PDB file of C-alpha atoms and ligand atoms in Angstrom:
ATOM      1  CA  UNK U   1     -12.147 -21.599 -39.834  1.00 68.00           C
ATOM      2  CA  UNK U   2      -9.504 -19.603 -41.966  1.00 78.00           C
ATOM      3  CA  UNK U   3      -6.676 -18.329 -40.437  1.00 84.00           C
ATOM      4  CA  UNK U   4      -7.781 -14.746 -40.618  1.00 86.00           C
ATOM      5  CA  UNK U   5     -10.652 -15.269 -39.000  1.00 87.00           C
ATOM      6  CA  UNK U   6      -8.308 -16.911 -36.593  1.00 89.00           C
ATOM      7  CA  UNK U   7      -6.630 -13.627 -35.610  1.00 91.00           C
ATOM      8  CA  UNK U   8     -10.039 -11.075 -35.692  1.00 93.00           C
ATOM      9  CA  UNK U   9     -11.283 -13.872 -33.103  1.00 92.00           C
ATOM     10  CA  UNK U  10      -7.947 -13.513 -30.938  1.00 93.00           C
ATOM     11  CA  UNK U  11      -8.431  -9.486 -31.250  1.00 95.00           C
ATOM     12  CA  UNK U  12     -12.506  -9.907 -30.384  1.00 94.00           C
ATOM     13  CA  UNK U  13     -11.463 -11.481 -26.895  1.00 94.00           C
ATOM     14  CA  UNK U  14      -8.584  -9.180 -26.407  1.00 96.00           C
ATOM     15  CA  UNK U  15     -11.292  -6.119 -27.092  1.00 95.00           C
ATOM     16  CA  UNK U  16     -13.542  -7.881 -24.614  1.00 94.00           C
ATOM     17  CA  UNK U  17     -11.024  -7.855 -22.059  1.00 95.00           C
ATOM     18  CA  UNK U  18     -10.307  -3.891 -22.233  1.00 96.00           C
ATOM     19  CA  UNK U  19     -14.260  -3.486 -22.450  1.00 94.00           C
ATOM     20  CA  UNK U  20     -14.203  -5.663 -19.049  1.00 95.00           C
ATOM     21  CA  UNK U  21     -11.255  -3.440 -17.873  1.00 96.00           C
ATOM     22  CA  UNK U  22     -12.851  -0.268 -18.875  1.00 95.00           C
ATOM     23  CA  UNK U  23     -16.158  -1.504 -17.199  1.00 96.00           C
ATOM     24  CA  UNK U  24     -14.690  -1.806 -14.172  1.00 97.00           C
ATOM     25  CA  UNK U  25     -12.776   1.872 -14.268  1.00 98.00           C
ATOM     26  CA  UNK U  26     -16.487   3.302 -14.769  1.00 98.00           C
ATOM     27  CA  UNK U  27     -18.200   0.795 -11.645  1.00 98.00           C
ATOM     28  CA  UNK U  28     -14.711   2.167  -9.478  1.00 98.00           C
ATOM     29  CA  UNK U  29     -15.180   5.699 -10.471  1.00 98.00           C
ATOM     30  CA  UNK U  30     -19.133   5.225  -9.565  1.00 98.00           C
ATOM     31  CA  UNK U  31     -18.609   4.291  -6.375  1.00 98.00           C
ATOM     32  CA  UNK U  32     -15.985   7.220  -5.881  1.00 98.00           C
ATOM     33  CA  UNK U  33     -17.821   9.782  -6.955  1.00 98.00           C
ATOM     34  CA  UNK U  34     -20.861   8.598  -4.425  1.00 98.00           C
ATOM     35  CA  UNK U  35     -18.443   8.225  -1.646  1.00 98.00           C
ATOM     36  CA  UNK U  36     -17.286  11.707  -2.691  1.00 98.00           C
ATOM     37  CA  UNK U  37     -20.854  12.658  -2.147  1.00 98.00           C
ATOM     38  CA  UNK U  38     -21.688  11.106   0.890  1.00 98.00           C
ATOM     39  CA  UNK U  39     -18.994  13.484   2.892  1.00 98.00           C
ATOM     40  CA  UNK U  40     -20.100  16.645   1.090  1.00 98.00           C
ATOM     41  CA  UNK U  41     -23.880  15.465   2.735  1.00 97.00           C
ATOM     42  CA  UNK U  42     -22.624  14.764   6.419  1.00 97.00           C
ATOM     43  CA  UNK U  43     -20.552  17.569   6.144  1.00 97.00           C
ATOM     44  CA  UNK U  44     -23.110  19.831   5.610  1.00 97.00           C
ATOM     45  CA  UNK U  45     -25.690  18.299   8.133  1.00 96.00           C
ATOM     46  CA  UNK U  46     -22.631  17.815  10.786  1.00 96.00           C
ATOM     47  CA  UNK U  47     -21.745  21.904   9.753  1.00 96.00           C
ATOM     48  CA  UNK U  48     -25.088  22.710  10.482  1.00 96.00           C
ATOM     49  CA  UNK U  49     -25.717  21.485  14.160  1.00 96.00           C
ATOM     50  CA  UNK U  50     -22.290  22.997  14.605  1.00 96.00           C
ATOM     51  CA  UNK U  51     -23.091  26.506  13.702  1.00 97.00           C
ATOM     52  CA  UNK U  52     -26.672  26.117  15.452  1.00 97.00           C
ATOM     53  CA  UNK U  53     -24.435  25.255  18.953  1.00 97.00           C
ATOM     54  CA  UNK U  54     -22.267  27.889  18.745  1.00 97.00           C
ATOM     55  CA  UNK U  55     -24.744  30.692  18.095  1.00 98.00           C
ATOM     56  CA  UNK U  56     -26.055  29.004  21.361  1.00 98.00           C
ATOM     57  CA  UNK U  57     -23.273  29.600  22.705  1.00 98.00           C
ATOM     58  CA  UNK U  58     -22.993  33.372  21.226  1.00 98.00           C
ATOM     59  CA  UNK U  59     -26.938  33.829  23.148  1.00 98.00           C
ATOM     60  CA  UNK U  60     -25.480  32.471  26.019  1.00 98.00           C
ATOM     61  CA  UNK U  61     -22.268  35.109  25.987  1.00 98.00           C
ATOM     62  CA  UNK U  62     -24.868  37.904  25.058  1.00 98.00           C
ATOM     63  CA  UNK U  63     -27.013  37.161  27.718  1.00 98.00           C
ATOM     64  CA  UNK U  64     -24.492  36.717  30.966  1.00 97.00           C
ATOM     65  CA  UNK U  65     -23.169  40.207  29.650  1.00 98.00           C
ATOM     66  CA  UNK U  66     -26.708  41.876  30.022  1.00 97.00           C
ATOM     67  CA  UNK U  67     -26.760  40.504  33.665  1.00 97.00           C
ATOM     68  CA  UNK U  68     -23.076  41.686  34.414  1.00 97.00           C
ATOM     69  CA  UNK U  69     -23.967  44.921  33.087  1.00 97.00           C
ATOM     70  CA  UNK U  70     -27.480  45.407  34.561  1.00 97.00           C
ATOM     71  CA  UNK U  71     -25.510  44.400  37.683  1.00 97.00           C
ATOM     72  CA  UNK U  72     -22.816  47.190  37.202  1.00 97.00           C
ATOM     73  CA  UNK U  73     -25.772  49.924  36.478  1.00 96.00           C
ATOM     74  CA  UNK U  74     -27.754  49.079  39.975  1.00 96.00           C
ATOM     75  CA  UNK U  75     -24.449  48.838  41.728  1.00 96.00           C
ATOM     76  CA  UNK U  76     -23.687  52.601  40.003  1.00 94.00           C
ATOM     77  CA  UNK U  77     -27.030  53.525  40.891  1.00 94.00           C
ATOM     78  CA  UNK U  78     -26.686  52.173  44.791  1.00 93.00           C
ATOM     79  CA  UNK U  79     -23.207  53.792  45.009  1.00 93.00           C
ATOM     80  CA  UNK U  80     -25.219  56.907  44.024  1.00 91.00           C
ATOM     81  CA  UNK U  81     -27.854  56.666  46.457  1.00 90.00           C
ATOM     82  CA  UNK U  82     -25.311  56.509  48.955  1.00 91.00           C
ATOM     83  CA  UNK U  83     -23.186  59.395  48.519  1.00 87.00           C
ATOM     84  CA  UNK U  84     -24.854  60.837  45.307  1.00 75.00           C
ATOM     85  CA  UNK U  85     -25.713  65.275  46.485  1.00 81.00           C
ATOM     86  CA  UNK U  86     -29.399  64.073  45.055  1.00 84.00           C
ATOM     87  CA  UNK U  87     -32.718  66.412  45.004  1.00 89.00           C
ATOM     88  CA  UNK U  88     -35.584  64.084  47.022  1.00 88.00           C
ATOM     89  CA  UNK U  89     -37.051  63.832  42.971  1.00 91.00           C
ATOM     90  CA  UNK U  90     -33.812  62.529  41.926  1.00 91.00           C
ATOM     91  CA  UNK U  91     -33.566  59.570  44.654  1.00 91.00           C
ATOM     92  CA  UNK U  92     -36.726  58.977  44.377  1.00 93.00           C
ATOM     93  CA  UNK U  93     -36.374  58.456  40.624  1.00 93.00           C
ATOM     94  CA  UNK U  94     -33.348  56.471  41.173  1.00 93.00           C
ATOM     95  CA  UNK U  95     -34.549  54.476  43.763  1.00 94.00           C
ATOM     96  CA  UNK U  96     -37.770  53.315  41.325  1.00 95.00           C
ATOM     97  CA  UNK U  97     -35.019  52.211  38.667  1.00 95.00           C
ATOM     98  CA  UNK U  98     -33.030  49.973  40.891  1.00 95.00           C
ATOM     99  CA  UNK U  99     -36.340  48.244  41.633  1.00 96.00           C
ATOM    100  CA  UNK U 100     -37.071  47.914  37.904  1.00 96.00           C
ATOM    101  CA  UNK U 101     -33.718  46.349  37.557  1.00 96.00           C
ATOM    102  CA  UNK U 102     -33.555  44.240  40.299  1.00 96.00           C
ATOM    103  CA  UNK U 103     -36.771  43.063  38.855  1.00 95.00           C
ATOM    104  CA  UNK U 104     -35.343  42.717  35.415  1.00 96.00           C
ATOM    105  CA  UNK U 105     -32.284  41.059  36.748  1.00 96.00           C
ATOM    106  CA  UNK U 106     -34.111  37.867  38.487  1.00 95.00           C
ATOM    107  CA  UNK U 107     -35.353  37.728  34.897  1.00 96.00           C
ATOM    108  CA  UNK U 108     -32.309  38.055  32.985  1.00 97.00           C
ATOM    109  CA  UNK U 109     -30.238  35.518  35.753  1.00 97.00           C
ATOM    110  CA  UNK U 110     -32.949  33.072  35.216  1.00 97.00           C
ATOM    111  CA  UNK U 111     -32.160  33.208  31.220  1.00 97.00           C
ATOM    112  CA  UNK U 112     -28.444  33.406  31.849  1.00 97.00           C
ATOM    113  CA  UNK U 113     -28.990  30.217  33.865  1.00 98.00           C
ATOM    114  CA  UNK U 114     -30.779  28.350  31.519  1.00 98.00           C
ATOM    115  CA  UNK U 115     -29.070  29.096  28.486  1.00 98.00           C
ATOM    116  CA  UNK U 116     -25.656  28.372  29.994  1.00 98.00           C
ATOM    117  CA  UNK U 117     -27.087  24.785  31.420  1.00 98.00           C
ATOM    118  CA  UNK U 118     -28.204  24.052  27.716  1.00 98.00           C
ATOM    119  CA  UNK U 119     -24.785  24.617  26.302  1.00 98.00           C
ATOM    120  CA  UNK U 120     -23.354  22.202  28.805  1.00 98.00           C
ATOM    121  CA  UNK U 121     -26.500  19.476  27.961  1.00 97.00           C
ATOM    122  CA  UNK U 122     -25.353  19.839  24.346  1.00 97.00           C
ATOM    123  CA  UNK U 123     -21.403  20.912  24.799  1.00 97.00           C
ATOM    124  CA  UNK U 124     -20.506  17.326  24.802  1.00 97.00           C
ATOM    125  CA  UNK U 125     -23.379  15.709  22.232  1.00 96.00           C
ATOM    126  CA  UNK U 126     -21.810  18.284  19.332  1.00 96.00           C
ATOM    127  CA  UNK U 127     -18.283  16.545  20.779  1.00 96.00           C
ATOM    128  CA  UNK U 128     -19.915  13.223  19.915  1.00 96.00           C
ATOM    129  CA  UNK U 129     -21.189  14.443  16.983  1.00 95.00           C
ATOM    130  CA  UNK U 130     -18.075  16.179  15.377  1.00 96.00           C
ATOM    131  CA  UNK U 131     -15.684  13.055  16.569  1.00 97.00           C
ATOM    132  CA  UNK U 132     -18.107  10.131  14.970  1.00 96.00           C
ATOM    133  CA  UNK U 133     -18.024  12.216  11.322  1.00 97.00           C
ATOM    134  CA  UNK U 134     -14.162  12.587  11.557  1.00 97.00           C
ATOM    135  CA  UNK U 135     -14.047   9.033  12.359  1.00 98.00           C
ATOM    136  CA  UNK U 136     -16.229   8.041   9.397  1.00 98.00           C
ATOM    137  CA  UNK U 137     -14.843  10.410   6.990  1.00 98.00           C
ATOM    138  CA  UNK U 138     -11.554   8.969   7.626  1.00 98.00           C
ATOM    139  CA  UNK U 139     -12.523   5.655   6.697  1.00 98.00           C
ATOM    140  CA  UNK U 140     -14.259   7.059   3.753  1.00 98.00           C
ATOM    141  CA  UNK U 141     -10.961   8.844   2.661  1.00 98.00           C
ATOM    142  CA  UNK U 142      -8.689   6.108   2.841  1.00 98.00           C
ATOM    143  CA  UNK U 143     -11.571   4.121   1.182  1.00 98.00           C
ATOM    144  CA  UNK U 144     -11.351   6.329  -1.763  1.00 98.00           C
ATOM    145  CA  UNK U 145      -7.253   6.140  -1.490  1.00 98.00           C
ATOM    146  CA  UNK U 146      -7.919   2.451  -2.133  1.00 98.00           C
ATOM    147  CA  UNK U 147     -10.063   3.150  -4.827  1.00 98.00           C
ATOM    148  CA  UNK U 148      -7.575   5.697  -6.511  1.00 98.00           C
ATOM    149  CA  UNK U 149      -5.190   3.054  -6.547  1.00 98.00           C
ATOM    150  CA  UNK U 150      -7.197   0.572  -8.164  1.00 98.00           C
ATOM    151  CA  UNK U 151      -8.612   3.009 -10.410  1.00 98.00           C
ATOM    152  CA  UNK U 152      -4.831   3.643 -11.672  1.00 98.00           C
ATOM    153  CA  UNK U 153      -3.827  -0.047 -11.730  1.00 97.00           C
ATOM    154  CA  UNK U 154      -6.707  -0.866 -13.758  1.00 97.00           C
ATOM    155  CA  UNK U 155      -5.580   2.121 -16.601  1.00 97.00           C
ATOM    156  CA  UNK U 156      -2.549   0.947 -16.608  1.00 97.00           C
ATOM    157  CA  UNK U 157      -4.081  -1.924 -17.591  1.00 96.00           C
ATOM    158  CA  UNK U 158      -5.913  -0.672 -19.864  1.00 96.00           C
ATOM    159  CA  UNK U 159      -2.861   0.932 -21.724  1.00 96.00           C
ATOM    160  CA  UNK U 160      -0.989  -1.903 -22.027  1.00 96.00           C
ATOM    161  CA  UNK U 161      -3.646  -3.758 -23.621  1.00 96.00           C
ATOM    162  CA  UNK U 162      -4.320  -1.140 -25.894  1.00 95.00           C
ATOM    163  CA  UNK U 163      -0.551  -0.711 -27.139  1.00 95.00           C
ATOM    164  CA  UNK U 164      -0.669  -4.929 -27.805  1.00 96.00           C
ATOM    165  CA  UNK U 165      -4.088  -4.239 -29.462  1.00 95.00           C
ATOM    166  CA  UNK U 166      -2.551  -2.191 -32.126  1.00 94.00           C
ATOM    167  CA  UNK U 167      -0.109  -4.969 -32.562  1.00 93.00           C
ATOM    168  CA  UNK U 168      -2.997  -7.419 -33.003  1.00 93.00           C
ATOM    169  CA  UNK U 169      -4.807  -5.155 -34.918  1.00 94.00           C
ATOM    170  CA  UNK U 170      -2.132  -4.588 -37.563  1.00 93.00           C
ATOM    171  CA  UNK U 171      -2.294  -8.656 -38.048  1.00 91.00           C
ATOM    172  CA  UNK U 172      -5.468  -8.485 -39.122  1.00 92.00           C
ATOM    173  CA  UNK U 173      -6.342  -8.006 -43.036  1.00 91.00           C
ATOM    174  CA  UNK U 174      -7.261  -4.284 -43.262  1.00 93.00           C
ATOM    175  CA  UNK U 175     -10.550  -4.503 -44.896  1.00 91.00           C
ATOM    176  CA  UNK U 176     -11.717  -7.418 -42.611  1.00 91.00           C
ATOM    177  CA  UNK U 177     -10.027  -4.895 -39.754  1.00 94.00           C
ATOM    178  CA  UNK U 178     -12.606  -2.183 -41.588  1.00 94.00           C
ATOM    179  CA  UNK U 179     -15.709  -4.281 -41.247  1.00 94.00           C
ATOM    180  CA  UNK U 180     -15.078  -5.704 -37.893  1.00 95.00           C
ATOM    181  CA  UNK U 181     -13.988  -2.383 -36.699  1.00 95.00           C
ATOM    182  CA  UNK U 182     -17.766  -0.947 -38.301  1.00 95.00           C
ATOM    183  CA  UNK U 183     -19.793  -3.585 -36.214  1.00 96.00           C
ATOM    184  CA  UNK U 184     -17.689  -3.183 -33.202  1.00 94.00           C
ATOM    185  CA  UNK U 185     -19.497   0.189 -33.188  1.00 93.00           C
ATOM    186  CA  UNK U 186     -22.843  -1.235 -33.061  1.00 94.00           C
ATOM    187  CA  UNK U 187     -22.632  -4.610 -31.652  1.00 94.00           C
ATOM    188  CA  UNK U 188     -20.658  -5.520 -28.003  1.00 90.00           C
ATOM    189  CA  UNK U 189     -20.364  -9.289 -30.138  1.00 92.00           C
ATOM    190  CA  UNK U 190     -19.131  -8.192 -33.514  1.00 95.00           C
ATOM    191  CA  UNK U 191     -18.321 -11.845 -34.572  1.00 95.00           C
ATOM    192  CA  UNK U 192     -21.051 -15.030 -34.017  1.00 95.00           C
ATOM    193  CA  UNK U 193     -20.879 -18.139 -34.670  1.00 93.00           C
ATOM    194  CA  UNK U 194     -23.808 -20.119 -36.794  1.00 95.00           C
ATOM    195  CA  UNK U 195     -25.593 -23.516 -35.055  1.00 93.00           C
ATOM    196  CA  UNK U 196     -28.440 -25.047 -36.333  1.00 94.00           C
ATOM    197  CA  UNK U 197     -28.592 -22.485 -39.170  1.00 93.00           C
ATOM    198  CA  UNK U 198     -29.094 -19.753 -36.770  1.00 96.00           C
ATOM    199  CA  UNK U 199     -26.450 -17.013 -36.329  1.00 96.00           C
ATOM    200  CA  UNK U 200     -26.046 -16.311 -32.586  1.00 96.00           C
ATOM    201  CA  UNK U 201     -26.035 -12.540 -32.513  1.00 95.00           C
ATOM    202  CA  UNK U 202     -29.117 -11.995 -34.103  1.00 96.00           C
ATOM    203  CA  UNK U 203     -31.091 -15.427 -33.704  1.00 97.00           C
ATOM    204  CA  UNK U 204     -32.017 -15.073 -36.546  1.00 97.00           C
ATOM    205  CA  UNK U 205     -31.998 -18.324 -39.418  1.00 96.00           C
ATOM    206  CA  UNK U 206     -29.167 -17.473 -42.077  1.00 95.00           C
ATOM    207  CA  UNK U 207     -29.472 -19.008 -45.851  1.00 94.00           C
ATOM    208  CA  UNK U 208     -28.211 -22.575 -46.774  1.00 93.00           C
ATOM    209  CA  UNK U 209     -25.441 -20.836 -48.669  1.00 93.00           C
ATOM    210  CA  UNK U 210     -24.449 -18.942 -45.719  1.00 93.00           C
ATOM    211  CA  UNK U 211     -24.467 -22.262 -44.105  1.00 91.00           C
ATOM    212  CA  UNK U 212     -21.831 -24.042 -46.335  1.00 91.00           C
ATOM    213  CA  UNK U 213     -19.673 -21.151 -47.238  1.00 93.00           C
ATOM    214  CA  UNK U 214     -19.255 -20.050 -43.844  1.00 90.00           C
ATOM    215  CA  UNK U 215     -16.733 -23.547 -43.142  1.00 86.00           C
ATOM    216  CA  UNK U 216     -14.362 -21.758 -46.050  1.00 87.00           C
ATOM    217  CA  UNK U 217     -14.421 -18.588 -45.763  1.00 88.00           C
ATOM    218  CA  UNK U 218     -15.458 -15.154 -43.986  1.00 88.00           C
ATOM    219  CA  UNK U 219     -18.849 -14.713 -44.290  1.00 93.00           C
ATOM    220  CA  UNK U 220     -21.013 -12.515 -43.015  1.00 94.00           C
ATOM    221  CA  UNK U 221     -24.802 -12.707 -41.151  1.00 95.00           C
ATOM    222  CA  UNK U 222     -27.761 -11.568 -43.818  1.00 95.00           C
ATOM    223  CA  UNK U 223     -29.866 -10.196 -41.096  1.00 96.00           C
ATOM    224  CA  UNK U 224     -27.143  -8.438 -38.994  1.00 95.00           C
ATOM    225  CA  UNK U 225     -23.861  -8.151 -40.901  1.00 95.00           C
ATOM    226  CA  UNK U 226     -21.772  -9.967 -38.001  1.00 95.00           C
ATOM    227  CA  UNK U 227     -19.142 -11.738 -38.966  1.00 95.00           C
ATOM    228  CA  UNK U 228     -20.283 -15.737 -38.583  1.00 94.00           C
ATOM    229  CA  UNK U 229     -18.032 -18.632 -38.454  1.00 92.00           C
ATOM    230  CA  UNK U 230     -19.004 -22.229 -37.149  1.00 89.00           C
ATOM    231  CA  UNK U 231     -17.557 -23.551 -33.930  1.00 81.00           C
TER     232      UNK U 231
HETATM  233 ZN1  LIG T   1     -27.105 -12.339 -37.393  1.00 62.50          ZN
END
């Protein structure tokens, strides 16, 4: 093998290396970006049964209101009936709307009652609720921490290699650089080696001439232009 082919082989693994480095920024940021997702999802669903209890809890209010004001209107109305300078028509008219609303009252109560037991039943199962999504979401945060970290460790990486690629690059003859630099664009194995005849990036039987020149100098595959040399 020549000595320039020497040095493109020594910047091939280096460029695998960053490829492996970048690979894994991409997998890291994957995974972030799902985590990232999964929190705006059980946000939402956790947001929802929060705003469905407390407009429970806003009927409830409404409702115990009604009964504290239908109770301040039939105690009016009583209080009326008691010292109220009423026609017989007017008392009698009075006395038929207390008996509506006491009527309407047992009603009302009965509502009041119910919907204030619910909010207890469900006061504490929103509590649950609200404390196990807090608890996950701060294991998914520091989760993501960790992955921010690693994220950043592995472009530093990333950088470094690619200032000590330039210097590896620069070693390399500039028109071999050219060519390698060309098929690094279409292949993810710019350089194979030949065995048997057959180049190993395209499996493909290269010429007898391919064969023996490839032992002296660069040569380069007839089906797929990669760079051969022998092992
Ligand atoms: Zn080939």
């Amino acid at each position: 093998m020549t000595h320039e082919l020497e040095v493109l082989l020594e910047l091939n693994r280096h460029d695998a290396t960053i490829r492996d480095q970048a690979l894994k920024i991409e997998g890291l940021r994957r995974r972030r970006a799902s985590l990232v997702e999964a929190i705006a999802r059980e946000h939402a669903e956790f947001s929802t049964k929060k705003r469905e209890f407390e407009e429970l809890q806003r009927h409830s209010r409404e409702k115990s209101r009604e009964v504290d004001d239908l109770d301040a209107q039939i105690r009016a109305d009583q209080e009326k009936l008691r010292t109220g300078l009423l026609s017989y028509k007017e008392m009698d008219a009075l006395r038929v709307r207390v008996e509506h609303s006491r009527a309407r009252m047992d009603q009302l109560e009965d509502e009041a009652i119910a919907l204030i037991n619910k909010v207890e039943e469900q006061a504490p199962l929103i509590r649950k609720v609200e404390e196990d999504f807090l608890k996950w979401k701060a294991k998914i945060d520091q989760e993501i921490a960790q992955i921010d970290q690693e994220i950043a460790a592995h472009t530093r990486e990333v950088e470094q290699l690619q200032q000590e690629r330039a210097q590896r690059a620069a070693a390399v003859d500039p028109k071999l650089l050219r060519h390698y630099e060309e098929l690094r664009g279409r292949y993810e194995d710019p350089i194979a080696f030949v065995r048997h005849g057959v180049c190993s990036g395209c499996n493909l039987r290269v010429s007898e001439i391919t064969v023996e020149r490839v032992r002296q100098e660069i040569v380069t595959c007839e089906n797929c232009s990669r760079l051969l040399y022998v092992k």
